[in-house]
Coordinates of C-alpha atoms and ligand atoms in Angstrom, one line a residue:
M1 CA 6.5 -31.4 -26.6
T2 CA 8.0 -31.6 -23.2
H3 CA 10.7 -29.0 -23.4
R4 CA 10.0 -25.4 -24.4
A5 CA 12.9 -23.2 -25.2
G6 CA 13.3 -19.8 -23.5
R7 CA 11.9 -18.7 -20.2
H8 CA 8.4 -19.3 -19.1
F9 CA 6.6 -16.1 -18.2
L10 CA 5.1 -16.8 -14.7
Q11 CA 2.9 -13.7 -14.6
I12 CA 0.4 -14.8 -12.0
P13 CA 0.1 -12.6 -8.9
G14 CA 2.0 -15.1 -6.8
P15 CA 3.9 -17.3 -6.6
S16 CA 6.2 -14.8 -8.5
P17 CA 9.4 -15.9 -10.2
V18 CA 12.4 -16.4 -7.8
P19 CA 15.6 -14.4 -8.6
E20 CA 18.8 -16.4 -9.3
R21 CA 20.4 -15.0 -6.2
V22 CA 17.7 -16.3 -4.0
L23 CA 17.6 -19.7 -5.8
R24 CA 21.4 -20.0 -5.1
A25 CA 21.0 -19.1 -1.5
I26 CA 18.3 -21.7 -1.0
S27 CA 20.4 -24.3 -2.8
A28 CA 22.7 -25.0 0.1
Q29 CA 23.2 -28.0 2.4
V30 CA 20.7 -28.0 5.3
I31 CA 22.1 -27.2 8.7
D32 CA 21.3 -28.1 12.3
H33 CA 18.5 -25.8 13.3
R34 CA 19.5 -26.2 16.9
G35 CA 23.2 -25.9 16.2
P36 CA 25.5 -22.9 16.8
D37 CA 25.3 -21.6 13.2
F38 CA 21.6 -21.4 13.0
A39 CA 21.0 -18.6 15.5
E40 CA 22.6 -16.0 13.2
V41 CA 20.3 -17.1 10.3
G42 CA 17.2 -16.9 12.5
R43 CA 18.1 -13.6 14.1
T44 CA 18.9 -12.1 10.7
A45 CA 15.6 -13.3 9.3
L46 CA 13.6 -12.0 12.2
M47 CA 15.3 -8.6 12.3
G48 CA 15.2 -8.4 8.5
M49 CA 11.4 -8.9 8.5
R50 CA 11.0 -6.1 11.0
S51 CA 12.7 -3.8 8.6
I52 CA 10.3 -5.0 5.8
F53 CA 7.2 -4.5 7.9
K54 CA 8.7 -1.2 9.2
T55 CA 8.2 -2.2 12.8
G56 CA 10.3 -2.4 16.0
Q57 CA 7.8 -4.9 17.4
D58 CA 7.6 -8.7 17.2
V59 CA 7.6 -10.7 14.0
V60 CA 6.8 -14.4 13.9
I61 CA 7.8 -16.7 11.0
Y62 CA 5.9 -19.9 10.3
P63 CA 6.8 -22.8 7.9
A64 CA 3.3 -22.4 6.3
S65 CA 1.5 -20.7 3.4
G66 CA -0.2 -17.4 4.0
T67 CA -3.4 -19.1 5.1
G68 CA -1.5 -20.4 8.1
A69 CA -0.5 -17.0 9.2
W70 CA -4.2 -15.8 8.7
E71 CA -5.2 -18.5 11.2
A72 CA -2.4 -17.6 13.5
A73 CA -3.6 -14.0 13.6
L74 CA -7.1 -15.0 14.5
V75 CA -6.4 -17.7 17.1
N76 CA -3.8 -15.8 19.0
A77 CA -5.4 -12.4 19.3
L78 CA -9.1 -13.3 19.5
S79 CA -11.3 -15.5 21.6
R80 CA -14.2 -17.7 20.6
G81 CA -17.4 -15.8 20.0
D82 CA -15.7 -12.5 19.4
R83 CA -17.2 -10.2 16.9
V84 CA -14.9 -9.1 14.1
L85 CA -15.6 -6.5 11.4
M86 CA -14.3 -7.6 8.0
Y87 CA -14.5 -5.8 4.6
E88 CA -15.5 -7.6 1.4
T89 CA -12.8 -6.4 -1.0
G90 CA -12.8 -9.6 -3.0
H91 CA -12.1 -13.3 -2.9
F92 CA -9.3 -13.3 -0.3
A93 CA -11.3 -11.1 2.1
T94 CA -14.1 -13.6 1.7
L95 CA -11.9 -16.6 2.5
W96 CA -10.5 -14.9 5.6
K97 CA -14.1 -14.3 6.8
K98 CA -15.0 -18.0 6.1
M99 CA -12.0 -19.0 8.2
A100 CA -13.2 -16.7 11.0
E101 CA -16.6 -18.4 11.0
K102 CA -15.0 -21.9 11.1
L103 CA -13.0 -20.9 14.1
G104 CA -16.1 -19.8 16.0
L105 CA -15.7 -16.1 15.7
R106 CA -18.6 -13.9 14.7
P107 CA -17.5 -12.0 11.6
E108 CA -19.6 -9.2 10.2
F109 CA -19.0 -8.3 6.5
I110 CA -19.2 -4.9 5.1
E111 CA -20.2 -5.7 1.6
G112 CA -18.1 -4.4 -1.3
D113 CA -18.4 -4.5 -5.1
W114 CA -14.9 -6.1 -5.7
R115 CA -13.9 -3.0 -7.6
G116 CA -12.0 -1.0 -5.0
G117 CA -10.4 -1.2 -1.5
A118 CA -12.0 -1.0 1.9
D119 CA -14.0 2.2 2.6
P120 CA -12.8 3.8 5.9
D121 CA -16.0 5.8 6.3
A122 CA -18.1 2.7 6.3
I123 CA -15.8 1.2 8.9
E124 CA -16.1 4.3 11.1
T125 CA -19.9 4.4 10.8
R126 CA -20.1 0.7 11.9
L127 CA -17.7 1.2 14.8
R128 CA -19.5 4.3 16.1
A129 CA -22.7 2.2 16.3
D130 CA -20.9 -0.4 18.4
R131 CA -21.2 1.5 21.6
A132 CA -20.6 -1.6 23.8
H133 CA -17.3 -2.3 22.0
E134 CA -18.3 -5.8 21.1
I135 CA -16.2 -5.7 17.9
K136 CA -12.7 -6.9 18.9
A137 CA -11.0 -6.6 15.6
V138 CA -11.2 -4.9 12.2
C139 CA -9.8 -7.1 9.4
V140 CA -8.8 -5.6 6.1
V141 CA -6.9 -6.9 3.1
H142 CA -4.2 -4.5 2.0
N143 CA -3.7 -5.6 -1.6
E144 CA -6.7 -7.7 -2.7
T145 CA -5.1 -10.1 -5.1
S146 CA -8.3 -11.2 -6.7
T147 CA -9.2 -7.7 -7.9
G148 CA -6.0 -5.6 -8.0
S149 CA -7.3 -3.0 -5.5
V150 CA -5.4 -1.5 -2.5
S151 CA -7.1 -0.6 0.7
P152 CA -6.0 2.7 2.4
I153 CA -4.7 1.2 5.7
A154 CA -3.6 4.5 7.3
Q155 CA -7.1 5.8 6.7
V156 CA -8.7 2.7 8.2
R157 CA -6.6 3.3 11.3
A158 CA -7.7 6.9 11.4
A159 CA -11.3 5.7 11.1
I160 CA -10.9 3.4 14.1
D161 CA -9.4 6.2 16.1
A162 CA -12.0 8.7 15.1
A163 CA -14.7 6.3 16.3
G164 CA -12.8 6.1 19.6
H165 CA -13.0 2.3 19.2
P166 CA -10.5 -0.1 20.9
A167 CA -10.7 -2.9 18.2
L168 CA -7.5 -4.4 17.0
L169 CA -6.5 -3.6 13.4
M170 CA -5.5 -6.8 11.5
V171 CA -4.2 -6.5 7.9
D172 CA -3.6 -9.2 5.3
T173 CA -0.6 -7.9 3.4
I174 CA 0.3 -11.3 1.9
S175 CA 0.6 -9.9 -1.6
G176 CA 1.2 -6.2 -0.7
L177 CA 4.3 -6.5 1.5
A178 CA 7.6 -5.6 -0.3
S179 CA 5.7 -4.4 -3.4
I180 CA 3.6 -1.5 -2.1
D181 CA 4.2 0.7 0.9
F182 CA 3.4 -0.8 4.2
R183 CA 4.2 0.8 7.6
F184 CA 3.2 -1.4 10.5
D185 CA 4.2 0.9 13.4
E186 CA 3.4 4.3 11.8
W187 CA -0.1 3.1 10.6
G188 CA -0.9 1.6 14.0
V189 CA -1.5 -1.9 12.7
D190 CA -1.9 -4.6 15.4
V191 CA -1.5 -7.8 13.4
A192 CA -0.1 -8.0 9.9
V193 CA -0.2 -11.2 7.9
S194 CA 2.2 -12.0 5.0
G195 CA 3.6 -14.7 2.9
S196 CA 6.9 -15.5 1.1
Q197 CA 5.8 -16.2 -2.5
K198 CA 4.7 -12.7 -3.7
G199 CA 6.6 -9.5 -3.2
L200 CA 9.3 -11.3 -1.2
M201 CA 10.3 -13.3 -4.3
L202 CA 10.6 -16.6 -2.5
P203 CA 9.0 -20.0 -3.2
P204 CA 5.8 -20.6 -1.2
G205 CA 6.3 -22.0 2.2
L206 CA 7.0 -19.2 4.7
S207 CA 4.4 -16.9 6.3
F208 CA 4.6 -14.1 8.8
N209 CA 2.8 -12.2 11.5
A210 CA 3.9 -8.8 12.7
V211 CA 2.4 -8.3 16.2
S212 CA 1.9 -5.1 18.2
A213 CA 2.4 -5.0 21.9
K214 CA -1.4 -4.6 22.2
A215 CA -2.1 -7.7 20.2
M216 CA 0.6 -9.6 22.1
A217 CA -1.1 -8.6 25.4
A218 CA -4.5 -9.8 24.0
S219 CA -3.0 -13.1 23.1
E220 CA -1.4 -13.5 26.6
Q221 CA -4.7 -12.8 28.3
G222 CA -7.0 -14.6 25.9
G223 CA -6.8 -16.2 22.5
M224 CA -8.1 -19.6 21.4
P225 CA -6.8 -23.1 22.0
R226 CA -3.7 -23.1 19.9
S227 CA -0.4 -25.0 19.7
Y228 CA 1.5 -24.8 16.4
W229 CA 0.5 -21.1 15.9
D230 CA 1.2 -20.0 19.5
W231 CA 3.0 -16.6 19.4
R232 CA 4.2 -17.1 23.0
E233 CA 6.3 -20.2 22.3
M234 CA 7.6 -18.6 19.1
K235 CA 8.6 -15.4 21.0
A236 CA 10.4 -17.4 23.7
S237 CA 12.5 -19.4 21.2
N238 CA 13.0 -16.5 18.8
A239 CA 14.7 -14.4 21.5
S240 CA 17.9 -16.4 21.0
G241 CA 17.4 -16.8 17.2
Y242 CA 15.8 -20.3 17.4
F243 CA 12.4 -21.7 16.7
P244 CA 10.2 -24.1 18.9
Y245 CA 10.0 -26.6 16.0
T246 CA 11.9 -27.2 12.8
P247 CA 11.9 -24.0 10.7
A248 CA 12.1 -24.1 6.9
T249 CA 15.8 -23.7 7.1
N250 CA 16.6 -23.3 3.4
L251 CA 13.7 -20.9 2.8
L252 CA 15.2 -18.7 5.6
F253 CA 18.6 -18.7 3.7
G254 CA 16.5 -17.4 0.7
L255 CA 14.6 -14.9 2.8
N256 CA 17.8 -13.3 4.1
E257 CA 19.0 -13.0 0.6
A258 CA 15.7 -11.5 -0.7
I259 CA 15.7 -9.0 2.2
A260 CA 19.3 -7.9 1.3
M261 CA 18.2 -7.5 -2.3
L262 CA 15.2 -5.4 -1.4
H263 CA 17.4 -3.1 0.8
D264 CA 20.1 -2.9 -1.9
E265 CA 17.5 -1.6 -4.4
G266 CA 15.9 0.5 -1.6
L267 CA 12.3 -0.2 -0.5
E268 CA 11.1 3.2 -1.8
N269 CA 12.5 2.3 -5.2
V270 CA 10.8 -1.1 -5.1
F271 CA 7.5 0.6 -4.4
A272 CA 8.0 3.2 -7.1
R273 CA 8.9 0.4 -9.6
H274 CA 5.7 -1.5 -8.9
A275 CA 3.6 1.6 -9.1
R276 CA 5.2 2.5 -12.5
H277 CA 4.6 -1.0 -13.9
G278 CA 1.0 -0.9 -12.7
A279 CA 0.4 2.4 -14.4
A280 CA 2.0 1.2 -17.7
T281 CA -0.1 -2.0 -17.6
R282 CA -3.3 -0.1 -17.1
A283 CA -2.4 2.1 -20.1
A284 CA -2.1 -1.1 -22.2
V285 CA -5.4 -2.5 -21.0
R286 CA -7.2 0.7 -21.8
H287 CA -5.6 0.9 -25.2
W288 CA -6.8 -2.6 -25.9
G289 CA -10.3 -1.3 -25.2
L290 CA -10.6 -3.6 -22.2
E291 CA -11.7 -2.6 -18.6
V292 CA -9.5 -2.6 -15.5
L293 CA -11.5 -4.3 -12.7
C294 CA -10.5 -1.7 -10.0
R295 CA -12.4 1.5 -10.8
R296 CA -11.5 3.5 -7.7
Q297 CA -8.9 6.0 -8.7
G298 CA -5.7 5.9 -6.6
Q299 CA -6.5 2.4 -5.3
E300 CA -5.2 0.5 -8.4
S301 CA -2.6 -2.1 -7.4
G302 CA 1.1 -2.0 -8.5
V303 CA 1.2 -5.8 -7.8
L304 CA -1.3 -7.0 -10.4
T305 CA -3.9 -5.8 -12.8
A306 CA -7.3 -7.6 -13.1
V307 CA -8.8 -7.2 -16.5
L308 CA -12.5 -7.7 -17.4
M309 CA -13.1 -9.7 -20.6
P310 CA -15.5 -8.3 -23.2
E311 CA -19.1 -9.7 -22.8
G312 CA -19.4 -13.2 -24.3
H313 CA -15.7 -14.1 -24.1
S314 CA -14.1 -16.6 -21.7
A315 CA -11.1 -15.4 -19.7
D316 CA -10.1 -19.0 -19.0
A317 CA -10.2 -19.9 -22.7
F318 CA -8.0 -16.9 -23.5
R319 CA -5.5 -17.8 -20.7
K320 CA -5.3 -21.3 -22.1
T321 CA -4.5 -20.0 -25.5
A322 CA -1.9 -17.6 -24.2
L323 CA -0.2 -20.4 -22.3
R324 CA -0.3 -22.8 -25.2
H325 CA 1.1 -20.5 -27.8
Y326 CA 3.3 -18.1 -25.9
D327 CA 4.2 -20.0 -22.7
I328 CA 2.8 -17.3 -20.4
S329 CA 0.8 -18.1 -17.2
L330 CA -1.8 -15.4 -16.3
G331 CA -3.9 -15.4 -13.2
N332 CA -7.5 -16.6 -13.3
G333 CA -10.7 -15.0 -12.1
L334 CA -11.6 -16.2 -8.6
S335 CA -15.1 -17.2 -7.4
K336 CA -17.5 -14.2 -8.2
V337 CA -15.4 -13.2 -11.2
A338 CA -14.4 -16.6 -12.4
D339 CA -13.9 -16.7 -16.2
K340 CA -14.9 -13.0 -16.4
V341 CA -11.4 -11.6 -15.5
F342 CA -7.8 -12.5 -16.0
R343 CA -5.0 -11.1 -13.9
I344 CA -1.6 -9.9 -15.0
G345 CA 1.0 -10.2 -12.3
H346 CA 3.7 -7.4 -12.4
L347 CA 5.3 -8.0 -9.0
G348 CA 8.6 -9.1 -7.5
D349 CA 11.7 -9.7 -9.7
F350 CA 10.3 -7.7 -12.6
N351 CA 11.7 -4.9 -14.9
D352 CA 10.7 -2.9 -18.0
L353 CA 11.6 -5.6 -20.4
T354 CA 9.7 -8.3 -18.4
L355 CA 6.7 -6.0 -18.6
A356 CA 7.2 -5.6 -22.4
G357 CA 7.3 -9.4 -22.8
T358 CA 4.3 -9.9 -20.6
L359 CA 2.1 -7.3 -22.4
T360 CA 3.2 -8.7 -25.7
G361 CA 2.2 -12.2 -24.6
V362 CA -1.2 -10.9 -23.5
E363 CA -1.8 -9.0 -26.8
L364 CA -0.7 -12.0 -28.9
G365 CA -3.0 -14.1 -26.8
L366 CA -5.9 -11.8 -27.3
R367 CA -5.3 -11.9 -31.1
K368 CA -4.9 -15.7 -31.2
A369 CA -8.0 -16.3 -29.0
G370 CA -10.1 -13.9 -31.2
V371 CA -10.9 -11.5 -28.4
P372 CA -11.8 -8.1 -29.8
H373 CA -9.3 -5.5 -28.9
R374 CA -7.3 -2.6 -30.4
D375 CA -3.6 -3.5 -31.3
G376 CA -0.8 -1.5 -29.9
G377 CA -1.2 -1.8 -26.1
L378 CA 2.5 -2.3 -25.7
D379 CA 3.3 1.1 -27.2
A380 CA 0.8 2.7 -24.9
A381 CA 2.6 1.1 -21.9
L382 CA 6.0 2.0 -23.2
K383 CA 4.9 5.7 -23.5
V384 CA 4.0 5.6 -19.8
L385 CA 7.4 4.0 -18.9
D386 CA 9.1 6.7 -20.9
D387 CA 7.2 9.5 -19.2
M388 CA 7.8 8.3 -15.6
P389 CA 11.2 8.3 -14.1
A390 CA 12.7 4.8 -13.6
P391 CA 13.3 4.5 -9.9
G392 CA 16.9 3.9 -8.9
I393 CA 18.4 5.0 -12.3
A394 CA 20.4 8.2 -12.0
A395 CA 20.0 10.8 -14.7
E396 CA 22.9 10.9 -17.2
Ligands
LIG1 C1 -2.0 -15.4 -1.8 C2 -2.9 -14.7 -0.8 C3 -3.5 -15.4 0.3 C4 -3.4 -16.9 0.5 O1 -2.1 -17.2 0.8 P1 -1.6 -18.8 0.6 O2 -0.1 -18.6 0.7 O3 -2.1 -19.2 -0.7 O4 -2.1 -19.5 1.7 C5 -4.3 -14.7 1.1 N1 -4.5 -13.4 0.9 C6 -4.0 -12.7 -0.1 C7 -4.3 -11.3 -0.2 C8 -3.2 -13.4 -1.0 O5 -2.7 -12.7 -2.0

């Protein structure tokens, strides 16, 4: 069977489904990226991303996946041999640390149990012990996509300040941005990293850095050998709305449309919508008698929910069954939790009925795969939806 009727449920935590409006915006003839019409596209995208990061400082856009923007953050703001303090929230934090090692940095990991966000107290304690200020940056993942936990970024900033430490604060908000609150300027973030295919509702292929004046100064005075990722060349071209090399023109058309949609809905409504769908999903999981991987209250993600399988059951076999019978893609467990968890994405272009379809698909999949559970998770989720005000819908 090659054609399956109805829509596929792409409920992995990125790439997330792309709304029709964005698909149409992308589906346009390509234009001259050095011609007169492009500057407006480039400027709109750069200014628009500032509004999404909530910053008045520089934003850089790369034709690259999120991993590219991770590398850009490290090679621009840090120098070879620098110590960096990183926090093991999960798989993505671990990959970022491995990258830092490959680039010749000296990362130090605060170990975590993959069941919550970064602990600001542990960061403060480590920074206080670093009297010589050898640590040049603190790197934290905002929304850890492998576990469904959110790190308290404002508190991490407060911890750095309380320790009186000058380290830069670098934050991976690849899957957090445009789904859960992020405030670059207010929270004193120095470098933020993001990508197009999660909360921004675009296909993969764009990634971003937001850069504070302090991080920009660090890159001008130091940094590593770099060319493609160089903030300085980007900044020089971006001033007039252009790029130093060919940008992903059509993805920028889509980005401008996605940003307009996010502001139409209202960023605060977008965040509340995600929080509400996260709460409803967790209610379903608990009703099924399964365990949510994140166990730190208040740090559960509105982007995705990672669910622990009952002992002796394979998460991957369950996901395969759900895909085969119900045409729903769920996220897999990564590295340490491979085959032990599955992840339900509830981000981006997503509403109450998408949630209902998604949870129904999961429950039917559990049944079909013979995974022990209590039926009726959807009802438990619907009760939560009913009890929480739907953001953006005025009372009658
Ligand atoms: C998706 C993701 C990445 C990796 O981004 P790519 O676009 O796959 O390179 C890194 N960190 C987090 C938190 C992510 O969600």
